[in-house]
PDB file of C-alpha atoms in Angstrom:
ATOM      1  CA  ARG W   1      -2.967  19.001   0.254  1.00 71.00           C
ATOM      2  CA  LYS W   2      -2.484  15.253   0.521  1.00 81.00           C
ATOM      3  CA  GLU W   3      -5.617  13.141   0.203  1.00 88.00           C
ATOM      4  CA  VAL W   4      -4.713  11.092   3.254  1.00 94.00           C
ATOM      5  CA  GLU W   5      -2.661  12.541   6.091  1.00 95.00           C
ATOM      6  CA  GLN W   6      -1.155  10.870   9.118  1.00 96.00           C
ATOM      7  CA  ASP W   7       1.034  11.915  12.020  1.00 95.00           C
ATOM      8  CA  PRO W   8       4.318  10.181  11.211  1.00 95.00           C
ATOM      9  CA  GLY W   9       5.169   9.660  14.899  1.00 94.00           C
ATOM     10  CA  PRO W  10       6.949   7.807  16.297  1.00 96.00           C
ATOM     11  CA  PHE W  11       4.528   7.021  19.062  1.00 97.00           C
ATOM     12  CA  ASN W  12       6.629   5.475  21.807  1.00 97.00           C
ATOM     13  CA  VAL W  13       4.429   3.232  23.913  1.00 97.00           C
ATOM     14  CA  PRO W  14       5.317   1.174  26.985  1.00 98.00           C
ATOM     15  CA  GLU W  15       4.385  -2.453  26.724  1.00 98.00           C
ATOM     16  CA  GLY W  16       0.865  -2.973  28.034  1.00 98.00           C
ATOM     17  CA  ALA W  17      -0.228   0.604  27.447  1.00 98.00           C
ATOM     18  CA  THR W  18      -2.836   1.926  25.039  1.00 98.00           C
ATOM     19  CA  VAL W  19      -2.016   4.016  21.996  1.00 98.00           C
ATOM     20  CA  ALA W  20      -4.335   5.739  19.575  1.00 98.00           C
ATOM     21  CA  PHE W  21      -3.773   7.792  16.472  1.00 98.00           C
ATOM     22  CA  ASN W  22      -5.797   9.320  13.700  1.00 97.00           C
ATOM     23  CA  CYS W  23      -5.764   9.742   9.980  1.00 97.00           C
ATOM     24  CA  THR W  24      -7.561  12.501   8.095  1.00 97.00           C
ATOM     25  CA  TYR W  25      -8.859  12.264   4.541  1.00 95.00           C
ATOM     26  CA  SER W  26      -9.860  15.033   2.182  1.00 93.00           C
ATOM     27  CA  ASN W  27     -12.493  13.446  -0.053  1.00 89.00           C
ATOM     28  CA  SER W  28     -15.818  13.584   1.756  1.00 89.00           C
ATOM     29  CA  ALA W  29     -17.281  11.088  -0.741  1.00 86.00           C
ATOM     30  CA  SER W  30     -14.893   8.329   0.336  1.00 87.00           C
ATOM     31  CA  GLN W  31     -16.723   5.180   1.327  1.00 82.00           C
ATOM     32  CA  SER W  32     -14.168   2.588   2.311  1.00 87.00           C
ATOM     33  CA  PHE W  33     -11.349   2.800   4.786  1.00 92.00           C
ATOM     34  CA  PHE W  34      -8.659   0.436   5.933  1.00 93.00           C
ATOM     35  CA  TRP W  35      -5.688   0.123   8.214  1.00 96.00           C
ATOM     36  CA  TYR W  36      -2.631  -1.675   6.881  1.00 96.00           C
ATOM     37  CA  ARG W  37       0.372  -2.655   8.929  1.00 97.00           C
ATOM     38  CA  GLN W  38       3.906  -2.458   7.549  1.00 97.00           C
ATOM     39  CA  ASP W  39       6.870  -3.874   9.396  1.00 96.00           C
ATOM     40  CA  CYS W  40      10.300  -2.405   8.795  1.00 94.00           C
ATOM     41  CA  ARG W  41      11.509  -3.251   5.285  1.00 92.00           C
ATOM     42  CA  LYS W  42       8.480  -5.450   4.665  1.00 95.00           C
ATOM     43  CA  GLU W  43       5.354  -5.250   2.575  1.00 96.00           C
ATOM     44  CA  PRO W  44       2.086  -3.715   3.784  1.00 97.00           C
ATOM     45  CA  LYS W  45      -0.521  -6.154   5.028  1.00 96.00           C
ATOM     46  CA  LEU W  46      -4.192  -5.539   5.689  1.00 94.00           C
ATOM     47  CA  LEU W  47      -4.830  -5.126   9.413  1.00 96.00           C
ATOM     48  CA  MET W  48      -8.525  -4.330   9.338  1.00 94.00           C
ATOM     49  CA  SER W  49     -11.267  -2.596   7.454  1.00 91.00           C
ATOM     50  CA  VAL W  50     -12.993   0.347   9.112  1.00 92.00           C
ATOM     51  CA  TYR W  51     -16.760   0.262   9.194  1.00 85.00           C
ATOM     52  CA  SER W  52     -19.148   3.139   9.796  1.00 87.00           C
ATOM     53  CA  SER W  53     -20.207   1.714  13.130  1.00 88.00           C
ATOM     54  CA  GLY W  54     -16.637   1.126  14.217  1.00 89.00           C
ATOM     55  CA  ASN W  55     -15.152  -2.296  14.641  1.00 92.00           C
ATOM     56  CA  GLU W  56     -12.924  -4.251  16.903  1.00 94.00           C
ATOM     57  CA  ASP W  57     -10.482  -7.048  16.222  1.00 94.00           C
ATOM     58  CA  GLY W  58      -8.962  -8.304  19.424  1.00 96.00           C
ATOM     59  CA  ARG W  59      -6.866  -5.505  20.877  1.00 98.00           C
ATOM     60  CA  PHE W  60      -7.407  -3.261  17.873  1.00 98.00           C
ATOM     61  CA  THR W  61     -10.326  -0.862  17.523  1.00 97.00           C
ATOM     62  CA  ALA W  62     -10.999   1.238  14.459  1.00 97.00           C
ATOM     63  CA  GLN W  63     -13.400   4.152  14.320  1.00 96.00           C
ATOM     64  CA  LEU W  64     -14.704   6.357  11.531  1.00 95.00           C
ATOM     65  CA  ASN W  65     -15.789   9.967  12.015  1.00 95.00           C
ATOM     66  CA  ARG W  66     -17.372  11.096   8.773  1.00 93.00           C
ATOM     67  CA  ALA W  67     -18.301  14.566  10.039  1.00 94.00           C
ATOM     68  CA  SER W  68     -14.676  15.404  10.774  1.00 95.00           C
ATOM     69  CA  GLN W  69     -13.296  13.140   8.031  1.00 95.00           C
ATOM     70  CA  TYR W  70     -10.935  11.041  10.026  1.00 96.00           C
ATOM     71  CA  ILE W  71     -10.426   7.451  11.035  1.00 97.00           C
ATOM     72  CA  SER W  72      -8.685   6.255  14.130  1.00 97.00           C
ATOM     73  CA  LEU W  73      -6.886   3.167  15.348  1.00 98.00           C
ATOM     74  CA  LEU W  74      -6.563   2.256  18.996  1.00 98.00           C
ATOM     75  CA  ILE W  75      -4.291  -0.505  20.233  1.00 98.00           C
ATOM     76  CA  ARG W  76      -4.888  -1.795  23.748  1.00 98.00           C
ATOM     77  CA  ASP W  77      -2.456  -3.765  25.874  1.00 98.00           C
ATOM     78  CA  SER W  78       0.377  -3.064  23.422  1.00 98.00           C
ATOM     79  CA  LYS W  79       2.786  -5.880  22.650  1.00 98.00           C
ATOM     80  CA  LEU W  80       6.360  -5.582  21.465  1.00 98.00           C
ATOM     81  CA  SER W  81       5.193  -7.220  18.245  1.00 97.00           C
ATOM     82  CA  ASP W  82       2.847  -4.288  17.591  1.00 98.00           C
ATOM     83  CA  SER W  83       5.877  -2.150  16.702  1.00 98.00           C
ATOM     84  CA  ALA W  84       5.304  -1.246  13.077  1.00 98.00           C
ATOM     85  CA  THR W  85       4.134   1.501  10.783  1.00 98.00           C
ATOM     86  CA  TYR W  86       0.377   1.720  10.411  1.00 98.00           C
ATOM     87  CA  LEU W  87      -0.866   2.897   7.041  1.00 97.00           C
ATOM     88  CA  CYS W  88      -4.225   4.565   6.665  1.00 96.00           C
ATOM     89  CA  VAL W  89      -5.833   3.670   3.348  1.00 93.00           C
ATOM     90  CA  VAL W  90      -8.863   5.261   1.759  1.00 91.00           C
ATOM     91  CA  LYS W  91     -10.613   3.902  -1.279  1.00 87.00           C
ATOM     92  CA  GLY W  92     -10.905   6.689  -3.837  1.00 77.00           C
ATOM     93  CA  THR W  93     -14.060   7.707  -5.615  1.00 71.00           C
ATOM     94  CA  ARG W  94     -12.929   9.858  -8.510  1.00 67.00           C
ATOM     95  CA  ASP W  95     -12.197   7.024 -10.912  1.00 69.00           C
ATOM     96  CA  SER W  96     -14.201   4.188 -12.396  1.00 66.00           C
ATOM     97  CA  TRP W  97     -12.817   2.014  -9.639  1.00 73.00           C
ATOM     98  CA  GLY W  98     -11.685   2.813  -6.157  1.00 72.00           C
ATOM     99  CA  LYS W  99      -7.964   3.367  -6.358  1.00 84.00           C
ATOM    100  CA  LEU W 100      -6.516   3.102  -2.909  1.00 88.00           C
ATOM    101  CA  GLN W 101      -4.997   6.266  -1.469  1.00 91.00           C
ATOM    102  CA  PHE W 102      -2.285   5.499   1.086  1.00 94.00           C
ATOM    103  CA  GLY W 103      -1.177   7.669   3.938  1.00 95.00           C
ATOM    104  CA  ALA W 104       2.541   7.891   4.656  1.00 96.00           C
ATOM    105  CA  GLY W 105       2.068   5.955   7.877  1.00 97.00           C
ATOM    106  CA  THR W 106       2.279   6.358  11.635  1.00 98.00           C
ATOM    107  CA  GLN W 107       5.189   4.642  13.322  1.00 97.00           C
ATOM    108  CA  VAL W 108       4.509   2.896  16.619  1.00 98.00           C
ATOM    109  CA  VAL W 109       7.362   1.711  18.822  1.00 98.00           C
ATOM    110  CA  VAL W 110       6.443  -0.452  21.777  1.00 98.00           C
ATOM    111  CA  THR W 111       9.133  -0.522  24.446  1.00 97.00           C
ATOM    112  CA  PRO W 112       9.694  -3.085  27.222  1.00 96.00           C
TER     113      PRO W 112
ATOM    114  CA  ASN Z   1       2.470 -20.278   0.249  1.00 65.00           C
ATOM    115  CA  ALA Z   2       4.193 -17.869  -2.163  1.00 78.00           C
ATOM    116  CA  GLY Z   3       1.467 -15.258  -2.814  1.00 95.00           C
ATOM    117  CA  VAL Z   4       3.113 -12.403  -4.713  1.00 97.00           C
ATOM    118  CA  THR Z   5       6.748 -12.865  -5.634  1.00 97.00           C
ATOM    119  CA  GLN Z   6       8.893 -10.104  -7.057  1.00 97.00           C
ATOM    120  CA  THR Z   7      12.497  -9.971  -8.172  1.00 97.00           C
ATOM    121  CA  PRO Z   8      15.087  -8.664  -7.728  1.00 97.00           C
ATOM    122  CA  LYS Z   9      14.930  -7.661  -4.073  1.00 97.00           C
ATOM    123  CA  PHE Z  10      17.811  -5.202  -4.363  1.00 97.00           C
ATOM    124  CA  GLN Z  11      19.289  -3.474  -7.392  1.00 97.00           C
ATOM    125  CA  VAL Z  12      21.698  -0.618  -7.985  1.00 98.00           C
ATOM    126  CA  LEU Z  13      21.551   1.030 -11.390  1.00 97.00           C
ATOM    127  CA  LYS Z  14      23.512   3.772 -13.038  1.00 97.00           C
ATOM    128  CA  THR Z  15      21.623   6.689 -14.512  1.00 98.00           C
ATOM    129  CA  GLY Z  16      20.462   5.793 -17.989  1.00 97.00           C
ATOM    130  CA  GLN Z  17      20.526   2.041 -17.516  1.00 97.00           C
ATOM    131  CA  SER Z  18      17.422  -0.030 -18.049  1.00 97.00           C
ATOM    132  CA  MET Z  19      16.002  -2.860 -16.021  1.00 97.00           C
ATOM    133  CA  THR Z  20      12.864  -4.903 -15.520  1.00 98.00           C
ATOM    134  CA  LEU Z  21      11.251  -5.793 -12.220  1.00 98.00           C
ATOM    135  CA  GLN Z  22       9.483  -9.115 -12.379  1.00 98.00           C
ATOM    136  CA  CYS Z  23       6.347 -10.021 -10.478  1.00 98.00           C
ATOM    137  CA  ALA Z  24       4.288 -13.181 -10.314  1.00 98.00           C
ATOM    138  CA  GLN Z  25       1.275 -14.189  -8.244  1.00 97.00           C
ATOM    139  CA  ASP Z  26      -0.090 -17.645  -7.653  1.00 96.00           C
ATOM    140  CA  MET Z  27      -3.510 -16.698  -6.268  1.00 94.00           C
ATOM    141  CA  ASN Z  28      -5.291 -16.678  -9.647  1.00 94.00           C
ATOM    142  CA  HIS Z  29      -5.967 -12.980  -9.231  1.00 93.00           C
ATOM    143  CA  ASN Z  30      -7.210 -10.942 -12.147  1.00 92.00           C
ATOM    144  CA  SER Z  31      -5.810  -7.557 -11.133  1.00 92.00           C
ATOM    145  CA  MET Z  32      -2.206  -6.603 -10.559  1.00 95.00           C
ATOM    146  CA  TYR Z  33      -0.466  -3.371  -9.591  1.00 96.00           C
ATOM    147  CA  TRP Z  34       2.899  -1.681  -9.297  1.00 98.00           C
ATOM    148  CA  TYR Z  35       3.409   0.856  -6.513  1.00 97.00           C
ATOM    149  CA  ARG Z  36       6.375   2.868  -5.381  1.00 98.00           C
ATOM    150  CA  GLN Z  37       7.002   3.949  -1.808  1.00 97.00           C
ATOM    151  CA  ASP Z  38       9.150   6.929  -0.908  1.00 95.00           C
ATOM    152  CA  PRO Z  39      10.008   8.316   2.543  1.00 90.00           C
ATOM    153  CA  GLY Z  40       7.306  10.611   3.887  1.00 87.00           C
ATOM    154  CA  MET Z  41       4.883   9.652   1.139  1.00 88.00           C
ATOM    155  CA  GLY Z  42       2.242   7.032   0.855  1.00 89.00           C
ATOM    156  CA  LEU Z  43       2.409   4.275  -1.698  1.00 94.00           C
ATOM    157  CA  ARG Z  44       1.734   5.669  -5.142  1.00 96.00           C
ATOM    158  CA  LEU Z  45       0.271   3.673  -7.994  1.00 95.00           C
ATOM    159  CA  ILE Z  46       2.497   3.510 -11.073  1.00 97.00           C
ATOM    160  CA  TYR Z  47       0.553   1.194 -13.361  1.00 97.00           C
ATOM    161  CA  TYR Z  48      -2.127  -1.382 -12.967  1.00 95.00           C
ATOM    162  CA  SER Z  49      -3.659  -4.209 -14.912  1.00 95.00           C
ATOM    163  CA  ALA Z  50      -7.334  -4.830 -14.339  1.00 91.00           C
ATOM    164  CA  SER Z  51      -7.195  -8.180 -16.079  1.00 91.00           C
ATOM    165  CA  GLU Z  52      -4.998 -10.183 -18.400  1.00 92.00           C
ATOM    166  CA  GLY Z  53      -4.404  -8.244 -21.582  1.00 91.00           C
ATOM    167  CA  THR Z  54      -5.045  -4.774 -20.168  1.00 94.00           C
ATOM    168  CA  THR Z  55      -2.788  -2.201 -18.568  1.00 96.00           C
ATOM    169  CA  ASP Z  56      -3.449   1.376 -17.492  1.00 94.00           C
ATOM    170  CA  LYS Z  57      -1.552   4.283 -16.032  1.00 95.00           C
ATOM    171  CA  GLY Z  58      -1.746   5.073 -12.389  1.00 93.00           C
ATOM    172  CA  GLU Z  59      -0.746   8.187 -10.534  1.00 92.00           C
ATOM    173  CA  VAL Z  60       2.962   8.306 -11.441  1.00 96.00           C
ATOM    174  CA  PRO Z  61       3.552   6.422 -14.741  1.00 97.00           C
ATOM    175  CA  ASN Z  62       6.231   8.632 -16.312  1.00 97.00           C
ATOM    176  CA  GLY Z  63       9.496   6.807 -16.901  1.00 97.00           C
ATOM    177  CA  TYR Z  64       7.965   3.347 -16.612  1.00 98.00           C
ATOM    178  CA  ASN Z  65       6.401   0.731 -18.838  1.00 98.00           C
ATOM    179  CA  VAL Z  66       4.598  -2.445 -17.931  1.00 98.00           C
ATOM    180  CA  SER Z  67       3.707  -5.770 -19.482  1.00 97.00           C
ATOM    181  CA  ARG Z  68       0.999  -8.133 -18.358  1.00 96.00           C
ATOM    182  CA  LEU Z  69       2.639 -11.241 -19.740  1.00 90.00           C
ATOM    183  CA  ASN Z  70      -0.147 -13.587 -18.680  1.00 96.00           C
ATOM    184  CA  LYS Z  71      -2.565 -13.855 -15.781  1.00 96.00           C
ATOM    185  CA  ARG Z  72       0.242 -14.609 -13.326  1.00 97.00           C
ATOM    186  CA  GLU Z  73       2.937 -12.150 -14.347  1.00 97.00           C
ATOM    187  CA  PHE Z  74       3.169  -8.366 -14.465  1.00 98.00           C
ATOM    188  CA  SER Z  75       6.533  -6.738 -15.101  1.00 98.00           C
ATOM    189  CA  LEU Z  76       7.692  -3.153 -14.655  1.00 98.00           C
ATOM    190  CA  ARG Z  77      10.407  -1.724 -16.887  1.00 98.00           C
ATOM    191  CA  LEU Z  78      12.564   1.323 -16.392  1.00 97.00           C
ATOM    192  CA  GLU Z  79      13.872   2.228 -19.833  1.00 94.00           C
ATOM    193  CA  SER Z  80      16.354   4.896 -18.765  1.00 97.00           C
ATOM    194  CA  ALA Z  81      16.732   5.015 -15.009  1.00 97.00           C
ATOM    195  CA  ALA Z  82      16.950   8.369 -13.241  1.00 97.00           C
ATOM    196  CA  PRO Z  83      17.930   9.147  -9.631  1.00 97.00           C
ATOM    197  CA  SER Z  84      14.317  10.225  -9.012  1.00 97.00           C
ATOM    198  CA  GLN Z  85      13.331   6.589  -9.522  1.00 98.00           C
ATOM    199  CA  THR Z  86      15.273   5.519  -6.458  1.00 98.00           C
ATOM    200  CA  SER Z  87      12.524   3.958  -4.385  1.00 98.00           C
ATOM    201  CA  VAL Z  88      11.007   0.807  -3.001  1.00 98.00           C
ATOM    202  CA  TYR Z  89       8.756  -0.874  -5.528  1.00 98.00           C
ATOM    203  CA  PHE Z  90       5.881  -3.128  -4.555  1.00 98.00           C
ATOM    204  CA  CYS Z  91       3.954  -5.416  -6.834  1.00 98.00           C
ATOM    205  CA  ALA Z  92       0.483  -6.310  -5.650  1.00 96.00           C
ATOM    206  CA  SER Z  93      -2.533  -8.279  -6.756  1.00 95.00           C
ATOM    207  CA  SER Z  94      -6.206  -8.645  -5.951  1.00 91.00           C
ATOM    208  CA  GLU Z  95      -9.057 -10.816  -7.127  1.00 88.00           C
ATOM    209  CA  SER Z  96     -10.379  -7.890  -9.141  1.00 82.00           C
ATOM    210  CA  LEU Z  97     -10.266  -4.106  -9.026  1.00 82.00           C
ATOM    211  CA  PRO Z  98     -11.557  -2.761  -5.716  1.00 78.00           C
ATOM    212  CA  TYR Z  99     -14.781  -1.289  -7.015  1.00 69.00           C
ATOM    213  CA  ARG Z 100     -16.683   0.735  -4.514  1.00 55.00           C
ATOM    214  CA  SER Z 101     -18.974  -2.062  -3.456  1.00 56.00           C
ATOM    215  CA  SER Z 102     -16.406  -4.793  -3.222  1.00 60.00           C
ATOM    216  CA  GLY Z 103     -13.785  -5.722  -0.694  1.00 63.00           C
ATOM    217  CA  ASN Z 104     -10.997  -7.244  -2.716  1.00 74.00           C
ATOM    218  CA  THR Z 105      -8.045  -7.189  -0.399  1.00 86.00           C
ATOM    219  CA  ILE Z 106      -4.809  -6.248  -2.114  1.00 91.00           C
ATOM    220  CA  TYR Z 107      -1.827  -8.491  -1.412  1.00 94.00           C
ATOM    221  CA  PHE Z 108       1.679  -7.127  -1.746  1.00 97.00           C
ATOM    222  CA  GLY Z 109       4.973  -8.681  -2.681  1.00 97.00           C
ATOM    223  CA  GLU Z 110       7.974  -8.224  -0.417  1.00 97.00           C
ATOM    224  CA  GLY Z 111       9.301  -5.203  -2.282  1.00 97.00           C
ATOM    225  CA  SER Z 112      12.250  -4.352  -4.497  1.00 98.00           C
ATOM    226  CA  TRP Z 113      14.769  -1.782  -3.273  1.00 97.00           C
ATOM    227  CA  LEU Z 114      16.093   0.157  -6.258  1.00 98.00           C
ATOM    228  CA  THR Z 115      18.870   2.726  -6.103  1.00 98.00           C
ATOM    229  CA  VAL Z 116      19.800   4.794  -9.136  1.00 98.00           C
ATOM    230  CA  VAL Z 117      23.167   6.531  -8.903  1.00 97.00           C
TER     231      VAL Z 117
END
């Protein structure tokens, strides 16, 4: 079983609509969670960290559900520029430092 | 505004050939990493360097070697390329290792597309 699992999508979203997707993780001891964004044929870039209480950054809202071991990302009022692959990243706990475990990504396609 | 720079961007190798991917960062970061990204899989750590003068194996080190030349540069070498090493390779850096209590955002280079035929 993969440590971090994501629905690969694609999630096809009309411009202006809301889209949400989850990511599950297997290590219940994980403490830190992130969403990275990766544009086609580009490098991943940090979108936002995910805090226990949930957090918002403009149109983006991230939530953490420790009981069910998943994090979520919600994008409101989708823009064409939101089309990308969103990588779920979990900081590991089994090593002396927290190696990042990357999900394979969820593709979002925003259409006009 | 360079950040993390890696070369080459594209490379085609024949099975058995060797090559070195170069990476340099200008953010005065202590820690550097090499990842590979394959379709349907998350990024996987090949090797990392916690600080200048140290290197350690990651999740998938077989078939690779690394050199931390100085604080800025961290190279990845394929001694005898195999088709299974066809992948996109990302170099990355961070201020220090992301210990559990620290943030330490990891910054990635633009990637190197490697095909082994």
